[in-house]
Short mmCIF file of C-alpha atoms in Angstrom, two decimals:
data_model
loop_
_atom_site.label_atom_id
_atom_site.label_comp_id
_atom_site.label_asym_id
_atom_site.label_seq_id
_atom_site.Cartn_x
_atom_site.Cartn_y
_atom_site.Cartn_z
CA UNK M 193 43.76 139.22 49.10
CA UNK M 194 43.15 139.63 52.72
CA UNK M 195 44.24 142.82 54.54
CA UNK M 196 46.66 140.80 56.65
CA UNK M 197 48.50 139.14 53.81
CA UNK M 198 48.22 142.97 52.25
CA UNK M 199 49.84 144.10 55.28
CA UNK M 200 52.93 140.96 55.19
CA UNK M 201 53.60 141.83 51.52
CA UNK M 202 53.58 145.70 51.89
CA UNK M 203 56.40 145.56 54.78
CA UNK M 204 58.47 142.76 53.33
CA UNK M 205 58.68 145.29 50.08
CA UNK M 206 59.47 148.25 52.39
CA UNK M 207 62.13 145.85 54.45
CA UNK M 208 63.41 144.94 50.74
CA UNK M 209 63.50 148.39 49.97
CA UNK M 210 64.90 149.90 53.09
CA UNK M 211 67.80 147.72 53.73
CA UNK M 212 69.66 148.50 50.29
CA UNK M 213 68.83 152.36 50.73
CA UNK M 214 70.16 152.24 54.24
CA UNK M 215 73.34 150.57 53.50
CA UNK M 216 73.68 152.91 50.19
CA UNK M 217 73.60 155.91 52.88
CA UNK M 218 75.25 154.58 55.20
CA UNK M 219 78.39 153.56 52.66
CA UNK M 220 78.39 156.99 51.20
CA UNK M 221 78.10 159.04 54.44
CA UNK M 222 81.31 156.77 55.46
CA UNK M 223 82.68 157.52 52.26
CA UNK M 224 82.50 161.03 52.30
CA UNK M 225 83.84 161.32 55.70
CA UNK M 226 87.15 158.92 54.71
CA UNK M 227 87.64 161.66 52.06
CA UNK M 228 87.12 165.01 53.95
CA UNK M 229 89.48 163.39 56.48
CA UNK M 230 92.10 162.45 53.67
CA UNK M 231 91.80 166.18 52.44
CA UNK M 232 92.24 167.74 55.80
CA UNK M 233 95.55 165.29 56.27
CA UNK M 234 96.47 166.49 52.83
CA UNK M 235 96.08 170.00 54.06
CA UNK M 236 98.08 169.34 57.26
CA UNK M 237 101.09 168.13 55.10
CA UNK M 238 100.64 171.09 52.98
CA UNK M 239 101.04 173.37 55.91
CA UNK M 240 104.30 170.63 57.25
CA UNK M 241 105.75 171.66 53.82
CA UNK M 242 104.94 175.15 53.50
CA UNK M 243 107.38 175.92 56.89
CA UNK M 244 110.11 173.69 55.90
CA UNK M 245 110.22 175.58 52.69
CA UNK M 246 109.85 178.90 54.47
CA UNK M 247 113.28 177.67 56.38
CA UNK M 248 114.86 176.53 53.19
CA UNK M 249 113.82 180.00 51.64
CA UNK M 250 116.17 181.86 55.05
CA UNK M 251 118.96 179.83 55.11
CA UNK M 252 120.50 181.25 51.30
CA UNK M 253 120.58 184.44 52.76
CA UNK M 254 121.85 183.29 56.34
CA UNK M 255 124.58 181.73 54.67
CA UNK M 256 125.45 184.88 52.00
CA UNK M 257 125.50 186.97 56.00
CA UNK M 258 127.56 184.49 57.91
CA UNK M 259 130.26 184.17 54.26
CA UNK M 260 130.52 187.77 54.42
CA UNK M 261 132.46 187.67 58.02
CA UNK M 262 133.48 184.03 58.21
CA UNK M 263 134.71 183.19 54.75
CA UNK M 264 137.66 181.04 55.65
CA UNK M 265 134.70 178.60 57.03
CA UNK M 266 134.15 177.78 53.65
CA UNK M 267 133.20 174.07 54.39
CA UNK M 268 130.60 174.55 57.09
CA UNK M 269 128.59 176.84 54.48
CA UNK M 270 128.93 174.51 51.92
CA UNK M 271 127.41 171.99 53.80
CA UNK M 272 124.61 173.93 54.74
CA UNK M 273 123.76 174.76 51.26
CA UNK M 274 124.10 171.36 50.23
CA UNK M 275 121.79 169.92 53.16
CA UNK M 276 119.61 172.35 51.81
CA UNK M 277 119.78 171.08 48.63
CA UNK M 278 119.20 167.44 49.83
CA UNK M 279 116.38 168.30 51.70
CA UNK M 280 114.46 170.66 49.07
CA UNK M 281 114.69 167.58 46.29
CA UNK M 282 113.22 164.90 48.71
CA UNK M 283 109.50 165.66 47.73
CA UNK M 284 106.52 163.37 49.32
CA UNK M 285 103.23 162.26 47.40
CA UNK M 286 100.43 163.05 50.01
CA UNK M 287 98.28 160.61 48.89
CA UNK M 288 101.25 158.42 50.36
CA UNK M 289 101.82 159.66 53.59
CA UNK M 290 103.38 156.07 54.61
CA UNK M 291 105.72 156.04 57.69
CA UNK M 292 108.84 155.44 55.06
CA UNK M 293 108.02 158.65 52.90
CA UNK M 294 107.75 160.37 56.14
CA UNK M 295 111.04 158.91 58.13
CA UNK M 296 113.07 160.03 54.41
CA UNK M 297 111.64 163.63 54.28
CA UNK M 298 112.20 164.05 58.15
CA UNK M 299 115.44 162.75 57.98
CA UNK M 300 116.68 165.17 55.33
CA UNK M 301 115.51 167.49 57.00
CA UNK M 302 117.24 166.67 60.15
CA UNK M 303 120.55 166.82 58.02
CA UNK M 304 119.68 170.55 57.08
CA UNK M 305 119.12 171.53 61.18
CA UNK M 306 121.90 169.67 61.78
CA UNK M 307 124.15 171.66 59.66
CA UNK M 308 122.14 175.03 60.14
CA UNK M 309 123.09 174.00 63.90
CA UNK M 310 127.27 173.85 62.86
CA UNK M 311 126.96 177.32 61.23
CA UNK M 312 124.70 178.70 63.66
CA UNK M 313 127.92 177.54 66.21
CA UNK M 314 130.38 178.87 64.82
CA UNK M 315 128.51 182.43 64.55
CA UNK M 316 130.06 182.54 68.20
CA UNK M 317 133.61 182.93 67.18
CA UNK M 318 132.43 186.35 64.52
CA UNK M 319 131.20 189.02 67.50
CA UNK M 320 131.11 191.13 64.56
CA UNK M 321 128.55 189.15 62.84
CA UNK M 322 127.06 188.67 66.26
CA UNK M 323 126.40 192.28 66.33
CA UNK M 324 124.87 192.53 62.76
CA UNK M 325 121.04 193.45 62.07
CA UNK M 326 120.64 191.47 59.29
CA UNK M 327 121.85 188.40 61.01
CA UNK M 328 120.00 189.11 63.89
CA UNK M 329 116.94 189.76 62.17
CA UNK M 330 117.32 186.45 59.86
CA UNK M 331 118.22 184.14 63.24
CA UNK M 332 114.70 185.75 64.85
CA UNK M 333 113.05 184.79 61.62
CA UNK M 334 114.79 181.11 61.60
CA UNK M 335 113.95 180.97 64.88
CA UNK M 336 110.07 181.63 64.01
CA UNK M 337 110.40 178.83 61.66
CA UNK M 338 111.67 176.41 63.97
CA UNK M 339 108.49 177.07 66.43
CA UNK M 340 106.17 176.96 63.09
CA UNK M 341 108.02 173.69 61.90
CA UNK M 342 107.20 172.25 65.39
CA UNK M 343 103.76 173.20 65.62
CA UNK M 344 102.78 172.07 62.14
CA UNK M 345 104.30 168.75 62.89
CA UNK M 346 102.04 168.41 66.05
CA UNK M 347 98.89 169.74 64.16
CA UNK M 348 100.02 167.14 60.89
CA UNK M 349 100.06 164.23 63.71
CA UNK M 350 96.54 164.94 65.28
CA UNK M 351 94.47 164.96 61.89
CA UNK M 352 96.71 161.97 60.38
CA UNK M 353 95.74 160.26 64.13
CA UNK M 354 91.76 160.92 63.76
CA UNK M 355 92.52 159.99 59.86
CA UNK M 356 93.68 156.63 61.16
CA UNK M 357 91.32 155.60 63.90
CA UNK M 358 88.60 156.27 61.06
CA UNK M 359 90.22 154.12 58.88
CA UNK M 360 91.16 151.01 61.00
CA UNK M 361 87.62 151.43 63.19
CA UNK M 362 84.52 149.47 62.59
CA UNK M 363 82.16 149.46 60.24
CA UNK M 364 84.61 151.98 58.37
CA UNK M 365 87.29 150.05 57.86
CA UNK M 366 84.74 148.12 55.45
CA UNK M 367 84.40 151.25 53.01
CA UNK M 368 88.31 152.16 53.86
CA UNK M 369 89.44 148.94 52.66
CA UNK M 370 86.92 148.95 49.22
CA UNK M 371 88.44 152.29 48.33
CA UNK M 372 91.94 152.22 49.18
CA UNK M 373 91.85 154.54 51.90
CA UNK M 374 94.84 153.59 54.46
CA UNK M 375 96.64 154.84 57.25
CA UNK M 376 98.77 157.39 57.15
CA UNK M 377 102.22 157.75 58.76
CA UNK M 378 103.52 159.98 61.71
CA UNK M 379 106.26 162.84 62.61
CA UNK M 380 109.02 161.17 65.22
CA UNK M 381 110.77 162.81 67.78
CA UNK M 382 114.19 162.51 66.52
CA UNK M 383 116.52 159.73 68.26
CA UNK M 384 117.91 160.25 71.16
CA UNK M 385 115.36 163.30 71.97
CA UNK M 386 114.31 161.80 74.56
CA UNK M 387 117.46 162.65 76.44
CA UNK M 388 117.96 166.24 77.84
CA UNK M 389 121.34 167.59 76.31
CA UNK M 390 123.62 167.91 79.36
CA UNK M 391 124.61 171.67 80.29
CA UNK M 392 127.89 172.46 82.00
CA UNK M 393 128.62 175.93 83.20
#
């Protein structure tokens, strides 16, 4: 065999070799990074979940405050507990973060700060309970919450946005769509949010 022909044969086996090994990196680096991405959007919802049940945790003993001066508002606590209720039973898989799961657990949700909103009202007619430390101290902590609630939200929505573009972007969309891996769905602002409440003095 002549050293030229030696030389043809010896790089087409190294092309035949290096093309499959290439790819077979190249699919399981993209591989691995669709799954540390689904993890840390799995962690993001676990933090989204965490604050909403620190909130849910507050409001028994907002309400058990709030009864003990304004028990003849019977129905507006009984609301809030049941909100509560609603929104603690709506659970979300979070390997199915779809935009439906997501729009049904926010909008429970909305029912409870609706409500919590309605007691937290008419707290303005008790001065008495106004004036109360524990009341004080448990509307500071629901307060807290809120801010947490918010952030975690906004932190859930970046990693499920870098989440998506890796998923729907070339060549990983290939691997993405071999594996299952799809996009995951978003926090909303709330309708009409985009409105500022009008003030009156």
């Amino acid at each position: 065999m002549k050293k030229g022909t030696l030389i043809i044969v010896i790089a087409v086996v190294a092309v035949i070799l290096i093309i499959p090994l290439s790819l077979f990196f190249w699919g399981k680096n993209s591989y691995n990074s669709l799954v540390k991405a689904d993890e840390q959007v799995s962690a993001a919802w676990a933090q989204v979940e965490n604050v909403y049940q620190r909130r849910a945790d507050l409001i028994p003993n907002l309400v058990a405050t709030v009864k003990g001066y304004a028990e003849h508002e019977s129905s507006t606590l009984e609301s809030v507990m049941e909100a509560r209720s609603k929104a603690t039973s709506v659970t979300v898989d979070p390997s199915v973060l779809s935009e439906e799961s997501i729009e049904r657990f926010q909008s429970s949700q909305g029912e409870l700060s609706q409500a919590i909103g309605r007691l937290l009202m008419i707290t303005e007619n008790y001065p008495d309970l106004k004036a109360n430390q524990n009341f004080r101290d448990l509307q500071a902590q629901l307060e807290g919450t809120e801010n947490r609630i918010s952030t975690e939200r906004m932190k859930f929505n970046e990693t499920a946005r870098a989440y998506n573009t890796m998923v729907r972007t070339f060549p990983n969309n290939i691997i993405a769509s071999m594996f299952g891996f799809s996009a995951k769905g978003y926090f909303k602002a709330a309708e009409g949010a985009e409105t500022a409440p009008a003030v009156e003095f």
